[in-house]
Amino acid sequence: SQTIHQWPATLVQPVGSPLSLECTVEGTSNPNLYWYRQAAGRGLQLLFYSVGIGQISSEVPQNLSASRPQDRQFILSSKKLLLSDSGFYLCAWSLWDRTNTEAFFGQGTRLTVV
Amino acid sequence: AQSVAQPEDQVNVAEGNPLTVKCTYSVSGNPYLFWYVQYPNRGLQFLLKYITGDNLVKGSYGFEAEFNKSQTSFHLKKPSALVSDSALYFCAVRGNTNAGKSTFGDGTTLTVKP
Protein backbone atom coordinates (compact mmCIF):
# COMPACT_ATOMS: atom_id res chain seq x y z
CA SER A 1 0.00 0.00 0.00
CA GLN A 2 1.03 3.58 -0.50
CA THR A 3 2.22 5.78 2.35
CA ILE A 4 3.40 9.34 2.62
CA HIS A 5 5.87 10.58 5.18
CA GLN A 6 6.34 14.21 6.06
CA TRP A 7 8.73 15.63 8.63
CA PRO A 8 9.27 17.27 10.98
CA ALA A 9 5.86 17.50 12.64
CA THR A 10 6.62 20.82 14.30
CA LEU A 11 9.33 23.39 13.74
CA VAL A 12 10.17 26.72 15.34
CA GLN A 13 12.61 28.82 13.36
CA PRO A 14 13.91 32.38 13.75
CA VAL A 15 13.28 34.99 11.10
CA GLY A 16 15.99 34.93 8.46
CA SER A 17 16.92 31.29 8.99
CA PRO A 18 16.75 28.66 6.22
CA LEU A 19 14.02 26.04 5.92
CA SER A 20 13.89 22.51 4.60
CA LEU A 21 10.80 20.34 4.84
CA GLU A 22 10.88 16.88 3.35
CA CYS A 23 8.19 14.58 2.04
CA THR A 24 8.55 11.05 0.68
CA VAL A 25 6.03 8.67 -0.84
CA GLU A 26 6.24 4.89 -0.79
CA GLY A 27 4.41 2.27 -2.78
CA THR A 28 3.79 4.11 -6.03
CA SER A 29 5.79 5.40 -8.99
CA ASN A 30 5.89 8.80 -10.62
CA PRO A 31 3.25 10.39 -8.39
CA ASN A 32 2.05 13.94 -8.77
CA LEU A 33 3.35 15.77 -5.71
CA TYR A 34 2.03 18.90 -4.03
CA TRP A 35 2.92 21.35 -1.29
CA TYR A 36 0.05 23.22 0.35
CA ARG A 37 -0.01 25.83 3.09
CA GLN A 38 -2.91 26.13 5.47
CA ALA A 39 -3.22 29.37 7.42
CA ALA A 40 -5.14 29.59 10.68
CA GLY A 41 -6.77 26.17 10.24
CA ARG A 42 -8.72 27.21 7.20
CA GLY A 43 -8.37 26.89 3.46
CA LEU A 44 -5.50 25.30 1.58
CA GLN A 45 -3.26 27.29 -0.71
CA LEU A 46 -1.41 25.32 -3.36
CA LEU A 47 2.24 26.38 -3.32
CA PHE A 48 4.00 23.96 -5.66
CA TYR A 49 3.08 21.11 -7.93
CA SER A 50 5.31 18.51 -9.59
CA VAL A 51 4.55 15.92 -12.26
CA GLY A 52 8.07 14.46 -12.39
CA ILE A 53 11.69 14.71 -11.30
CA GLY A 54 12.94 18.25 -11.67
CA GLN A 55 9.55 19.50 -12.87
CA ILE A 56 8.16 22.11 -10.50
CA SER A 57 5.26 24.48 -11.04
CA SER A 58 4.98 27.43 -8.70
CA GLU A 59 1.47 28.56 -8.04
CA VAL A 60 2.12 31.57 -5.83
CA PRO A 61 5.21 33.85 -5.98
CA GLN A 62 6.76 33.98 -2.54
CA ASN A 63 9.74 33.33 -0.34
CA LEU A 64 9.68 29.56 -0.85
CA SER A 65 11.00 27.10 -3.40
CA ALA A 66 10.52 23.40 -4.04
CA SER A 67 12.64 20.65 -5.49
CA ARG A 68 12.10 17.05 -6.52
CA PRO A 69 15.51 15.38 -6.58
CA GLN A 70 14.07 11.86 -6.72
CA ASP A 71 10.83 10.41 -8.05
CA ARG A 72 9.16 10.13 -4.66
CA GLN A 73 10.87 12.92 -2.75
CA PHE A 74 9.60 16.47 -2.56
CA ILE A 75 11.38 19.21 -0.63
CA LEU A 76 10.15 22.64 0.39
CA SER A 77 12.85 25.20 1.09
CA SER A 78 13.53 28.78 1.95
CA LYS A 79 16.80 30.67 2.17
CA LYS A 80 15.47 33.23 4.65
CA LEU A 81 12.22 32.75 6.52
CA LEU A 82 9.77 35.57 7.09
CA LEU A 83 7.23 35.86 9.87
CA SER A 84 4.51 35.46 7.25
CA ASP A 85 5.84 31.99 6.39
CA SER A 86 4.33 30.62 9.59
CA GLY A 87 1.60 28.09 8.97
CA PHE A 88 0.71 24.46 8.57
CA TYR A 89 2.41 22.88 5.57
CA LEU A 90 0.97 19.83 3.93
CA CYS A 91 2.51 17.52 1.37
CA ALA A 92 0.23 15.42 -0.81
CA TRP A 93 0.41 13.01 -3.75
CA SER A 94 -1.95 11.68 -6.40
CA LEU A 95 -1.67 9.17 -9.23
CA TRP A 96 0.22 10.66 -12.16
CA ASP A 97 -1.97 9.46 -14.99
CA ARG A 98 -5.37 9.93 -13.43
CA THR A 99 -6.78 13.41 -13.08
CA ASN A 100 -9.88 12.02 -11.42
CA THR A 101 -8.15 10.57 -8.38
CA GLU A 102 -8.09 11.94 -4.90
CA ALA A 103 -5.01 13.32 -3.16
CA PHE A 104 -3.37 11.64 -0.19
CA PHE A 105 -1.96 13.93 2.45
CA GLY A 106 0.88 13.73 4.89
CA GLN A 107 0.39 14.58 8.53
CA GLY A 108 1.64 18.12 8.10
CA THR A 109 4.36 20.34 9.56
CA ARG A 110 3.47 23.15 11.93
CA LEU A 111 6.01 25.92 11.21
CA THR A 112 6.30 28.87 13.56
CA VAL A 113 8.66 31.65 12.57
CA VAL A 114 9.69 33.77 15.54
CA ALA B 1 -10.30 29.26 -13.43
CA GLN B 2 -11.88 26.84 -11.04
CA SER B 3 -13.27 27.75 -7.62
CA VAL B 4 -15.11 26.29 -4.65
CA ALA B 5 -17.39 28.01 -2.16
CA GLN B 6 -18.31 26.64 1.23
CA PRO B 7 -20.80 29.24 2.41
CA GLU B 8 -20.84 28.19 6.06
CA ASP B 9 -17.80 28.57 8.28
CA GLN B 10 -19.54 26.60 11.03
CA VAL B 11 -22.29 23.99 11.15
CA ASN B 12 -23.72 22.83 14.47
CA VAL B 13 -25.95 19.79 14.81
CA ALA B 14 -27.15 17.57 17.62
CA GLU B 15 -25.99 13.97 17.75
CA GLY B 16 -28.40 11.71 15.92
CA ASN B 17 -29.71 14.47 13.67
CA PRO B 18 -28.97 14.64 9.95
CA LEU B 19 -26.21 16.93 8.80
CA THR B 20 -25.48 18.84 5.61
CA VAL B 21 -22.31 20.68 4.72
CA LYS B 22 -22.73 22.82 1.62
CA CYS B 23 -20.42 23.22 -1.36
CA THR B 24 -20.79 24.94 -4.70
CA TYR B 25 -18.22 24.99 -7.45
CA SER B 26 -17.20 26.58 -10.72
CA VAL B 27 -15.05 24.80 -13.29
CA SER B 28 -14.57 24.49 -17.03
CA GLY B 29 -15.60 21.17 -18.44
CA ASN B 30 -16.76 18.21 -16.43
CA PRO B 31 -15.99 18.49 -12.71
CA TYR B 32 -14.28 16.02 -10.46
CA LEU B 33 -15.47 16.75 -6.91
CA PHE B 34 -14.04 15.62 -3.61
CA TRP B 35 -14.72 15.85 0.11
CA TYR B 36 -11.99 15.63 2.71
CA VAL B 37 -12.01 15.73 6.51
CA GLN B 38 -9.32 17.15 8.76
CA TYR B 39 -8.88 16.55 12.46
CA PRO B 40 -6.82 19.02 14.54
CA ASN B 41 -3.14 19.18 13.61
CA ARG B 42 -3.49 16.37 11.09
CA GLY B 43 -3.48 16.04 7.34
CA LEU B 44 -6.62 15.78 5.24
CA GLN B 45 -8.33 12.44 4.80
CA PHE B 46 -10.31 11.56 1.70
CA LEU B 47 -14.04 10.91 2.26
CA LEU B 48 -15.64 10.53 -1.15
CA LYS B 49 -15.59 11.73 -4.73
CA TYR B 50 -17.82 12.29 -7.72
CA ILE B 51 -16.34 11.48 -11.11
CA THR B 52 -19.27 10.41 -13.25
CA GLY B 53 -22.42 8.34 -13.05
CA ASP B 54 -24.85 8.26 -10.15
CA ASN B 55 -25.37 11.69 -8.64
CA LEU B 56 -25.49 10.26 -5.12
CA VAL B 57 -22.06 9.19 -3.98
CA LYS B 58 -21.44 7.15 -0.85
CA GLY B 59 -18.19 7.35 1.05
CA SER B 60 -16.43 6.57 4.30
CA TYR B 61 -17.96 6.68 7.79
CA GLY B 62 -21.54 6.82 6.51
CA PHE B 63 -21.12 10.07 4.60
CA GLU B 64 -22.66 10.69 1.22
CA ALA B 65 -22.82 13.59 -1.19
CA GLU B 66 -25.19 14.62 -3.93
CA PHE B 67 -23.94 16.08 -7.18
CA ASN B 68 -26.31 18.61 -8.73
CA LYS B 69 -25.10 19.82 -12.08
CA SER B 70 -27.74 22.49 -12.61
CA GLN B 71 -27.02 24.06 -9.22
CA THR B 72 -23.27 23.35 -9.44
CA SER B 73 -23.41 21.93 -5.95
CA PHE B 74 -21.94 18.95 -4.15
CA HIS B 75 -23.33 18.95 -0.62
CA LEU B 76 -22.04 16.52 1.98
CA LYS B 77 -24.65 14.69 4.02
CA LYS B 78 -25.03 12.13 6.77
CA PRO B 79 -28.35 10.77 8.03
CA SER B 80 -27.36 10.59 11.69
CA ALA B 81 -24.45 12.63 13.06
CA LEU B 82 -21.98 11.37 15.63
CA VAL B 83 -19.95 13.44 18.10
CA SER B 84 -16.85 11.91 16.50
CA ASP B 85 -17.83 13.53 13.17
CA SER B 86 -16.81 16.88 14.61
CA ALA B 87 -13.98 18.13 12.40
CA LEU B 88 -13.07 20.50 9.58
CA TYR B 89 -14.49 19.53 6.19
CA PHE B 90 -13.15 20.58 2.82
CA CYS B 91 -14.75 20.43 -0.58
CA ALA B 92 -12.44 20.38 -3.61
CA VAL B 93 -12.89 20.56 -7.37
CA ARG B 94 -10.70 19.66 -10.29
CA GLY B 95 -11.51 20.19 -13.94
CA ASN B 96 -10.85 17.32 -16.30
CA THR B 97 -8.38 19.49 -18.17
CA ASN B 98 -6.48 20.81 -15.16
CA ALA B 99 -3.70 18.27 -14.93
CA GLY B 100 -4.36 17.09 -11.43
CA LYS B 101 -4.53 20.41 -9.58
CA SER B 102 -7.44 20.70 -7.18
CA THR B 103 -8.91 23.86 -5.74
CA PHE B 104 -10.12 23.65 -2.15
CA GLY B 105 -12.84 25.56 -0.35
CA ASP B 106 -12.08 27.41 2.85
CA GLY B 107 -13.51 24.63 4.95
CA THR B 108 -16.51 24.20 7.23
CA THR B 109 -16.16 23.35 10.89
CA LEU B 110 -18.72 20.76 11.89
CA THR B 111 -19.58 20.49 15.57
CA VAL B 112 -21.83 17.67 16.72
CA LYS B 113 -23.13 18.13 20.24
CA PRO B 114 -24.23 15.22 22.44
Coordinates of C-alpha atoms in Angstrom, one line a residue:
Chain A
S1 CA 0.0 0.0 0.0
Q2 CA 1.0 3.6 -0.5
T3 CA 2.2 5.8 2.3
I4 CA 3.4 9.3 2.6
H5 CA 5.9 10.6 5.2
Q6 CA 6.3 14.2 6.1
W7 CA 8.7 15.6 8.6
P8 CA 9.3 17.3 11.0
A9 CA 5.9 17.5 12.6
T10 CA 6.6 20.8 14.3
L11 CA 9.3 23.4 13.7
V12 CA 10.2 26.7 15.3
Q13 CA 12.6 28.8 13.4
P14 CA 13.9 32.4 13.8
V15 CA 13.3 35.0 11.1
G16 CA 16.0 34.9 8.5
S17 CA 16.9 31.3 9.0
P18 CA 16.7 28.7 6.2
L19 CA 14.0 26.0 5.9
S20 CA 13.9 22.5 4.6
L21 CA 10.8 20.3 4.8
E22 CA 10.9 16.9 3.3
C23 CA 8.2 14.6 2.0
T24 CA 8.5 11.0 0.7
V25 CA 6.0 8.7 -0.8
E26 CA 6.2 4.9 -0.8
G27 CA 4.4 2.3 -2.8
T28 CA 3.8 4.1 -6.0
S29 CA 5.8 5.4 -9.0
N30 CA 5.9 8.8 -10.6
P31 CA 3.3 10.4 -8.4
N32 CA 2.0 13.9 -8.8
L33 CA 3.3 15.8 -5.7
Y34 CA 2.0 18.9 -4.0
W35 CA 2.9 21.3 -1.3
Y36 CA 0.1 23.2 0.4
R37 CA 0.0 25.8 3.1
Q38 CA -2.9 26.1 5.5
A39 CA -3.2 29.4 7.4
A40 CA -5.1 29.6 10.7
G41 CA -6.8 26.2 10.2
R42 CA -8.7 27.2 7.2
G43 CA -8.4 26.9 3.5
L44 CA -5.5 25.3 1.6
Q45 CA -3.3 27.3 -0.7
L46 CA -1.4 25.3 -3.4
L47 CA 2.2 26.4 -3.3
F48 CA 4.0 24.0 -5.7
Y49 CA 3.1 21.1 -7.9
S50 CA 5.3 18.5 -9.6
V51 CA 4.6 15.9 -12.3
G52 CA 8.1 14.5 -12.4
I53 CA 11.7 14.7 -11.3
G54 CA 12.9 18.3 -11.7
Q55 CA 9.5 19.5 -12.9
I56 CA 8.2 22.1 -10.5
S57 CA 5.3 24.5 -11.0
S58 CA 5.0 27.4 -8.7
E59 CA 1.5 28.6 -8.0
V60 CA 2.1 31.6 -5.8
P61 CA 5.2 33.8 -6.0
Q62 CA 6.8 34.0 -2.5
N63 CA 9.7 33.3 -0.3
L64 CA 9.7 29.6 -0.8
S65 CA 11.0 27.1 -3.4
A66 CA 10.5 23.4 -4.0
S67 CA 12.6 20.6 -5.5
R68 CA 12.1 17.1 -6.5
P69 CA 15.5 15.4 -6.6
Q70 CA 14.1 11.9 -6.7
D71 CA 10.8 10.4 -8.0
R72 CA 9.2 10.1 -4.7
Q73 CA 10.9 12.9 -2.8
F74 CA 9.6 16.5 -2.6
I75 CA 11.4 19.2 -0.6
L76 CA 10.1 22.6 0.4
S77 CA 12.8 25.2 1.1
S78 CA 13.5 28.8 2.0
K79 CA 16.8 30.7 2.2
K80 CA 15.5 33.2 4.7
L81 CA 12.2 32.8 6.5
L82 CA 9.8 35.6 7.1
L83 CA 7.2 35.9 9.9
S84 CA 4.5 35.5 7.3
D85 CA 5.8 32.0 6.4
S86 CA 4.3 30.6 9.6
G87 CA 1.6 28.1 9.0
F88 CA 0.7 24.5 8.6
Y89 CA 2.4 22.9 5.6
L90 CA 1.0 19.8 3.9
C91 CA 2.5 17.5 1.4
A92 CA 0.2 15.4 -0.8
W93 CA 0.4 13.0 -3.8
S94 CA -1.9 11.7 -6.4
L95 CA -1.7 9.2 -9.2
W96 CA 0.2 10.7 -12.2
D97 CA -2.0 9.5 -15.0
R98 CA -5.4 9.9 -13.4
T99 CA -6.8 13.4 -13.1
N100 CA -9.9 12.0 -11.4
T101 CA -8.1 10.6 -8.4
E102 CA -8.1 11.9 -4.9
A103 CA -5.0 13.3 -3.2
F104 CA -3.4 11.6 -0.2
F105 CA -2.0 13.9 2.4
G106 CA 0.9 13.7 4.9
Q107 CA 0.4 14.6 8.5
G108 CA 1.6 18.1 8.1
T109 CA 4.4 20.3 9.6
R110 CA 3.5 23.2 11.9
L111 CA 6.0 25.9 11.2
T112 CA 6.3 28.9 13.6
V113 CA 8.7 31.7 12.6
V114 CA 9.7 33.8 15.5
Chain B
A1 CA -10.3 29.3 -13.4
Q2 CA -11.9 26.8 -11.0
S3 CA -13.3 27.7 -7.6
V4 CA -15.1 26.3 -4.7
A5 CA -17.4 28.0 -2.2
Q6 CA -18.3 26.6 1.2
P7 CA -20.8 29.2 2.4
E8 CA -20.8 28.2 6.1
D9 CA -17.8 28.6 8.3
Q10 CA -19.5 26.6 11.0
V11 CA -22.3 24.0 11.2
N12 CA -23.7 22.8 14.5
V13 CA -26.0 19.8 14.8
A14 CA -27.1 17.6 17.6
E15 CA -26.0 14.0 17.8
G16 CA -28.4 11.7 15.9
N17 CA -29.7 14.5 13.7
P18 CA -29.0 14.6 9.9
L19 CA -26.2 16.9 8.8
T20 CA -25.5 18.8 5.6
V21 CA -22.3 20.7 4.7
K22 CA -22.7 22.8 1.6
C23 CA -20.4 23.2 -1.4
T24 CA -20.8 24.9 -4.7
Y25 CA -18.2 25.0 -7.4
S26 CA -17.2 26.6 -10.7
V27 CA -15.0 24.8 -13.3
S28 CA -14.6 24.5 -17.0
G29 CA -15.6 21.2 -18.4
N30 CA -16.8 18.2 -16.4
P31 CA -16.0 18.5 -12.7
Y32 CA -14.3 16.0 -10.5
L33 CA -15.5 16.8 -6.9
F34 CA -14.0 15.6 -3.6
W35 CA -14.7 15.9 0.1
Y36 CA -12.0 15.6 2.7
V37 CA -12.0 15.7 6.5
Q38 CA -9.3 17.2 8.8
Y39 CA -8.9 16.6 12.5
P40 CA -6.8 19.0 14.5
N41 CA -3.1 19.2 13.6
R42 CA -3.5 16.4 11.1
G43 CA -3.5 16.0 7.3
L44 CA -6.6 15.8 5.2
Q45 CA -8.3 12.4 4.8
F46 CA -10.3 11.6 1.7
L47 CA -14.0 10.9 2.3
L48 CA -15.6 10.5 -1.2
K49 CA -15.6 11.7 -4.7
Y50 CA -17.8 12.3 -7.7
I51 CA -16.3 11.5 -11.1
T52 CA -19.3 10.4 -13.3
G53 CA -22.4 8.3 -13.0
D54 CA -24.9 8.3 -10.2
N55 CA -25.4 11.7 -8.6
L56 CA -25.5 10.3 -5.1
V57 CA -22.1 9.2 -4.0
K58 CA -21.4 7.1 -0.8
G59 CA -18.2 7.3 1.1
S60 CA -16.4 6.6 4.3
Y61 CA -18.0 6.7 7.8
G62 CA -21.5 6.8 6.5
F63 CA -21.1 10.1 4.6
E64 CA -22.7 10.7 1.2
A65 CA -22.8 13.6 -1.2
E66 CA -25.2 14.6 -3.9
F67 CA -23.9 16.1 -7.2
N68 CA -26.3 18.6 -8.7
K69 CA -25.1 19.8 -12.1
S70 CA -27.7 22.5 -12.6
Q71 CA -27.0 24.1 -9.2
T72 CA -23.3 23.3 -9.4
S73 CA -23.4 21.9 -6.0
F74 CA -21.9 18.9 -4.2
H75 CA -23.3 19.0 -0.6
L76 CA -22.0 16.5 2.0
K77 CA -24.7 14.7 4.0
K78 CA -25.0 12.1 6.8
P79 CA -28.4 10.8 8.0
S80 CA -27.4 10.6 11.7
A81 CA -24.4 12.6 13.1
L82 CA -22.0 11.4 15.6
V83 CA -20.0 13.4 18.1
S84 CA -16.8 11.9 16.5
D85 CA -17.8 13.5 13.2
S86 CA -16.8 16.9 14.6
A87 CA -14.0 18.1 12.4
L88 CA -13.1 20.5 9.6
Y89 CA -14.5 19.5 6.2
F90 CA -13.1 20.6 2.8
C91 CA -14.7 20.4 -0.6
A92 CA -12.4 20.4 -3.6
V93 CA -12.9 20.6 -7.4
R94 CA -10.7 19.7 -10.3
G95 CA -11.5 20.2 -13.9
N96 CA -10.8 17.3 -16.3
T97 CA -8.4 19.5 -18.2
N98 CA -6.5 20.8 -15.2
A99 CA -3.7 18.3 -14.9
G100 CA -4.4 17.1 -11.4
K101 CA -4.5 20.4 -9.6
S102 CA -7.4 20.7 -7.2
T103 CA -8.9 23.9 -5.7
F104 CA -10.1 23.6 -2.1
G105 CA -12.8 25.6 -0.4
D106 CA -12.1 27.4 2.8
G107 CA -13.5 24.6 5.0
T108 CA -16.5 24.2 7.2
T109 CA -16.2 23.3 10.9
L110 CA -18.7 20.8 11.9
T111 CA -19.6 20.5 15.6
V112 CA -21.8 17.7 16.7
K113 CA -23.1 18.1 20.2
P114 CA -24.2 15.2 22.4

